[in-house]
Amino acid sequence: MSHIELLKRLIRTPSFSGQEDKTATIIAEYLQQNGVEITRIKNNIISRNKHFNPASKTILLNSHHDTVKDNEGWIKDPFGAEEVGDTIYGLGSNDAGGSLISLIATFIQLHDKPLPYNLVMVASAEEETFGKNGLSSLLDHHLPHFDLGIIGEPTSLELAVAEKGLLVLDGESKGVSGHAARNTGTNAIYRALEDIEWLRQFTFEKVSENLGPVTLQVTQIEAGYQHNVIPDSCRYVVDVRVNDCYTNEEIVNIIQQNIKGSIQPRSLKWNSRYIPAHHPIVKRAKDLGIRTFGSPTLSDQVHCRFPTVKIGPGDSERSHTPDEYILKSEIEKGIATYIRLLDGLEL
């Protein structure tokens, strides 16, 4: 089975985040058929290069095989793996099937060769939901120390040297219930609107060279239960994309100091990521003419406490869209690009 056939088989097998057991089996069998030993931990598949040397530096090759759920906008069969010329359609083809099979093909090509570093390939689960059984669950207890990570995501084969962090904030404003006809009480919606207006107007001072400004959007709001009762609580959700000039804790502190209601982060773990311009992988990319950029979208990079870059075939704008697709030519170029990046790399 070729790597393109592997991709088509993965597309035909539903693998919604948290339900990837069948695609994990397919990946494991493919690697074993190509002479690679695997370790399976839940729905994560781990492989090491044949000449793994604990004394050498180690590079992580990682991409995910879970997908979001298909939506009503699809015209083509999301699980059909329809091939039209150079194009393969299907859910997860672009995000991140193309990157995943390109990394797997690269790993298989390099698996038996003596290398100046170790390679560990991880096809991980639950990336789309940041679930507890994905890459984050492996890093502390099941994987070696890494000196570099290459995370496969659709970037048009440009090198993401930075990635914005994420804060999801739950805000609440309190009021006092009353009868709407009597105009009694204190309307929590109006109090919330004051804080929401501050959030809309506020600009964070520090702007990143790679990631631009911090951005935030109020994305959900909920209040009241009956038309004639003044609500005593108004809850809302804020999505904040954090650049590398701030920690998530700093962002929360700034907001808490300036609004009247309460605000609570769901997690402080998803900080922004950045790799220095002098790192060997960045220099290697520039020598190869690969453009570098800062990515606004989150990936499994957020779990890595070692230098990482994000690169892969496909286009991020196709992700999570109806009739998602990848080009076979993009995949072949992806394999060639990964190999060129790794060839002669000195950490």
XYZ file of C-alpha atoms in Angstrom:
347
model
C 0.000 0.000 0.000
C 1.390 3.412 -0.995
C 1.265 6.432 1.273
C -1.478 7.911 -0.950
C -3.551 4.758 -0.473
C -2.893 5.057 3.254
C -4.358 8.569 3.206
C -7.438 7.431 1.298
C -7.980 4.583 3.747
C -7.707 6.997 6.675
C -10.235 9.351 5.072
C -12.676 6.467 4.587
C -12.424 5.626 8.297
C -14.209 8.109 10.600
C -11.847 9.330 13.314
C -13.602 12.089 15.205
C -11.521 13.363 18.088
C -11.684 10.808 20.898
C -12.890 8.073 18.512
C -9.683 7.314 16.583
C -9.197 3.663 17.475
C -9.697 2.378 13.909
C -7.342 4.877 12.256
C -4.753 4.172 14.958
C -4.896 0.501 13.948
C -4.526 1.379 10.263
C -1.435 3.520 10.943
C 0.116 0.876 13.196
C -0.368 -1.836 10.587
C 1.069 0.355 7.821
C 4.229 1.086 9.808
C 4.659 -2.580 10.737
C 4.226 -3.618 7.104
C 7.113 -1.261 6.306
C 9.418 -2.835 8.869
C 8.865 -0.337 11.667
C 8.259 -1.371 15.266
C 5.480 0.503 16.989
C 4.235 1.194 20.483
C 0.549 1.911 20.876
C -0.663 3.948 23.846
C -4.443 4.254 23.577
C -4.915 5.784 20.109
C -1.385 7.192 19.791
C 1.173 5.355 17.653
C 4.869 5.807 18.531
C 7.883 4.642 16.499
C 11.640 5.124 16.885
C 14.268 4.950 14.152
C 16.156 1.663 13.926
C 19.489 3.041 15.181
C 18.063 5.004 18.107
C 20.940 6.097 20.352
C 20.084 7.453 23.829
C 23.296 9.526 23.751
C 22.204 11.401 20.595
C 19.855 14.340 20.300
C 16.283 13.488 19.380
C 13.769 15.014 16.974
C 10.009 14.533 17.283
C 7.996 14.127 14.085
C 4.343 14.595 14.990
C 0.962 15.023 13.399
C -2.546 13.953 14.347
C -5.066 11.547 12.851
C -8.252 12.766 14.530
C -10.677 15.091 12.766
C -13.446 17.507 13.578
C -16.972 16.367 12.759
C -18.281 16.935 9.255
C -20.837 19.723 8.807
C -23.923 20.160 6.639
C -22.078 22.152 3.974
C -20.455 19.096 2.394
C -21.487 18.312 -1.182
C -19.021 15.468 -1.645
C -18.939 12.443 0.651
C -16.661 13.471 3.558
C -15.567 9.829 3.862
C -15.447 9.082 0.157
C -11.745 9.843 -0.467
C -12.778 10.864 -3.971
C -9.802 11.341 -6.271
C -10.156 13.811 -9.148
C -6.928 14.302 -11.034
C -4.392 15.656 -8.556
C -6.999 16.237 -5.845
C -8.162 13.995 -3.001
C -11.331 15.120 -1.212
C -12.332 14.077 2.259
C -12.639 14.997 5.908
C -9.168 15.313 7.426
C -7.403 15.205 4.051
C -5.888 18.645 4.601
C -6.018 18.801 8.398
C -3.894 16.944 8.952
C -3.869 13.853 6.730
C -1.487 15.277 4.157
C 1.037 16.285 6.805
C 0.650 13.009 8.696
C 1.322 10.716 5.755
C 4.137 12.965 4.530
C 5.842 12.641 7.908
C 5.197 8.891 7.997
C 6.693 8.487 4.507
C 9.689 10.604 5.537
C 10.190 8.558 8.698
C 10.040 5.266 6.790
C 12.636 6.523 4.288
C 15.010 7.507 7.103
C 14.151 4.694 9.532
C 17.029 2.336 8.668
C 19.680 4.960 7.932
C 22.438 5.983 10.342
C 21.615 9.558 11.360
C 23.368 12.203 13.485
C 20.187 12.371 15.591
C 17.294 10.153 16.645
C 13.836 10.332 15.097
C 10.627 9.553 16.967
C 7.410 9.494 14.953
C 4.185 10.087 16.866
C 0.798 9.859 15.159
C -1.304 11.364 17.904
C -4.960 11.507 18.886
C -7.336 14.151 20.236
C -5.531 17.183 18.801
C -8.712 18.857 17.628
C -10.166 18.920 21.145
C -6.913 19.055 23.157
C -8.140 15.899 24.826
C -6.409 14.290 27.765
C -5.346 11.224 25.747
C -3.345 12.948 23.018
C 0.249 14.136 22.700
C 0.206 15.935 26.043
C -0.422 12.636 27.839
C 2.691 11.089 26.265
C 5.326 13.747 26.743
C 5.952 13.347 30.463
C 5.886 9.572 30.797
C 6.145 7.743 27.475
C 8.511 9.719 25.272
C 12.210 10.613 25.504
C 13.581 14.108 25.912
C 13.304 16.021 22.645
C 15.709 18.636 21.345
C 13.423 19.660 18.470
C 9.896 18.994 17.292
C 8.519 19.190 13.763
C 4.743 19.428 13.966
C 2.873 18.536 10.793
C 0.023 20.920 10.018
C -1.082 22.524 6.721
C 1.109 25.612 6.266
C 1.606 25.595 2.465
C 5.060 24.221 3.344
C 6.096 27.481 4.939
C 7.788 27.270 8.344
C 5.817 28.562 11.310
C 8.461 29.797 13.762
C 5.849 31.125 16.181
C 2.309 30.216 17.131
C -0.241 32.235 19.048
C -1.393 30.982 22.411
C -5.020 30.653 23.435
C -7.065 31.811 26.387
C -10.734 30.935 26.742
C -12.219 33.214 29.395
C -15.540 32.849 31.172
C -16.869 36.243 32.187
C -19.812 37.031 34.418
C -21.547 40.214 35.531
C -23.938 40.188 38.483
C -27.107 42.227 38.949
C -30.283 42.132 41.028
C -33.500 40.503 39.816
C -36.639 42.561 39.501
C -39.884 42.882 37.584
C -39.310 44.281 34.116
C -42.587 46.239 34.182
C -41.657 48.036 37.413
C -38.091 48.803 36.314
C -36.737 47.467 39.581
C -33.508 45.606 40.181
C -30.174 45.942 38.390
C -29.869 44.479 34.911
C -26.822 42.210 34.674
C -26.882 42.441 30.861
C -26.220 46.179 30.990
C -23.341 45.628 33.410
C -21.900 42.962 31.155
C -22.200 45.256 28.150
C -19.944 47.796 29.856
C -17.228 45.176 30.294
C -17.764 43.784 26.794
C -17.405 47.285 25.361
C -14.115 47.691 27.227
C -12.933 44.368 25.791
C -13.969 45.502 22.306
C -12.138 48.804 22.553
C -8.975 47.765 24.413
C -5.702 47.277 22.548
C -2.789 45.410 24.103
C 0.322 47.545 23.800
C 2.969 45.007 22.758
C 2.934 43.843 19.152
C 4.992 40.799 18.127
C 7.248 40.837 15.078
C 6.116 37.311 14.196
C 2.581 37.136 15.570
C 1.271 40.683 15.463
C -1.076 41.987 18.178
C -3.042 40.099 20.799
C -6.595 39.681 19.521
C -9.776 38.909 21.393
C -13.410 38.309 20.539
C -16.501 37.838 22.681
C -18.017 34.743 21.097
C -20.895 33.680 23.380
C -23.329 35.430 25.705
C -26.121 34.100 27.919
C -28.551 35.783 30.308
C -32.113 35.679 31.531
C -34.796 33.022 31.538
C -38.064 34.964 31.111
C -39.106 38.118 29.251
C -40.470 39.946 32.289
C -37.664 39.223 34.771
C -34.617 41.474 34.930
C -31.637 39.067 34.867
C -29.314 38.947 37.861
C -26.485 37.241 35.951
C -25.005 37.601 32.491
C -22.307 35.176 31.345
C -20.118 35.480 28.293
C -17.100 33.794 26.695
C -14.003 35.509 25.343
C -11.562 33.933 22.867
C -8.090 35.506 23.210
C -5.184 34.778 20.866
C -1.968 35.664 22.677
C 1.296 36.724 21.036
C 4.782 35.948 22.327
C 5.098 39.303 24.109
C 2.800 38.196 26.934
C 2.211 35.155 29.072
C -1.366 34.002 29.491
C -1.211 35.008 33.158
C -0.267 38.584 32.184
C -3.219 38.831 29.806
C -5.663 37.623 32.464
C -4.272 40.067 35.028
C -4.647 43.029 32.664
C -8.258 42.151 31.912
C -9.148 41.484 35.568
C -7.794 44.887 36.567
C -9.977 46.730 34.054
C -13.420 45.136 34.136
C -16.060 45.331 36.845
C -17.320 41.750 36.640
C -15.439 38.512 37.084
C -13.328 36.697 34.519
C -11.874 33.190 34.831
C -9.562 31.362 32.410
C -10.427 27.767 31.557
C -6.709 27.034 31.292
C -3.431 28.948 31.472
C -1.435 26.167 29.777
C -1.873 27.166 26.142
C 0.850 29.808 25.885
C 2.318 31.098 22.632
C 5.363 29.360 21.138
C 8.462 30.832 19.521
C 11.738 29.443 18.188
C 14.757 31.795 17.819
C 15.904 32.827 14.356
C 19.383 31.409 15.066
C 18.081 27.875 15.679
C 19.581 25.366 13.188
C 16.178 24.309 11.807
C 15.266 27.934 11.066
C 18.634 28.567 9.429
C 18.222 25.372 7.417
C 14.804 26.487 6.197
C 16.104 29.895 5.161
C 19.005 28.274 3.294
C 16.418 26.229 1.387
C 14.384 29.327 0.557
C 11.482 28.354 2.813
C 9.510 31.355 4.028
C 9.017 31.704 7.800
C 5.931 33.166 9.456
C 3.924 33.359 12.667
C 0.799 31.207 12.856
C -2.483 32.428 14.389
C -3.851 28.890 14.821
C -3.178 26.506 17.689
C -1.696 23.006 17.353
C -0.038 20.337 19.492
C 2.980 22.659 19.616
C 1.304 24.172 22.644
C 2.113 21.046 24.699
C 5.826 21.002 23.827
C 8.366 22.482 26.229
C 11.209 22.255 23.741
C 11.921 24.068 20.439
C 9.321 23.330 17.775
C 8.340 24.412 14.289
C 5.132 23.779 12.381
C 5.177 22.896 8.689
C 3.224 20.729 6.287
C 1.516 20.421 2.908
C -1.938 21.850 2.349
C -3.478 25.192 3.211
C -4.705 26.143 6.673
C -7.696 27.964 5.175
C -9.082 24.643 3.874
C -9.186 23.161 7.381
C -12.619 22.505 8.894
C -14.340 23.553 5.649
C -16.846 21.648 3.459
C -15.290 19.588 0.666
C -11.852 19.747 2.287
C -9.096 18.491 -0.003
C -5.367 17.941 -0.458
C -3.315 17.686 -3.635
C -1.186 14.622 -4.256
C 1.505 16.939 -5.615
C 1.455 18.850 -2.317
C 2.083 15.604 -0.448
C 5.018 14.635 -2.661
C 6.489 18.105 -2.203
C 5.870 17.776 1.533
C 7.891 14.566 1.755
C 10.728 16.128 -0.231
C 10.676 19.236 1.974
C 10.794 17.274 5.231
C 13.732 15.227 3.960
C 15.607 18.320 2.785
C 15.062 19.989 6.170
C 16.408 16.951 8.021
C 19.256 16.153 5.641
C 22.478 17.357 7.214
C 20.699 19.115 10.075
C 23.052 19.624 13.018
C 21.498 20.318 16.393
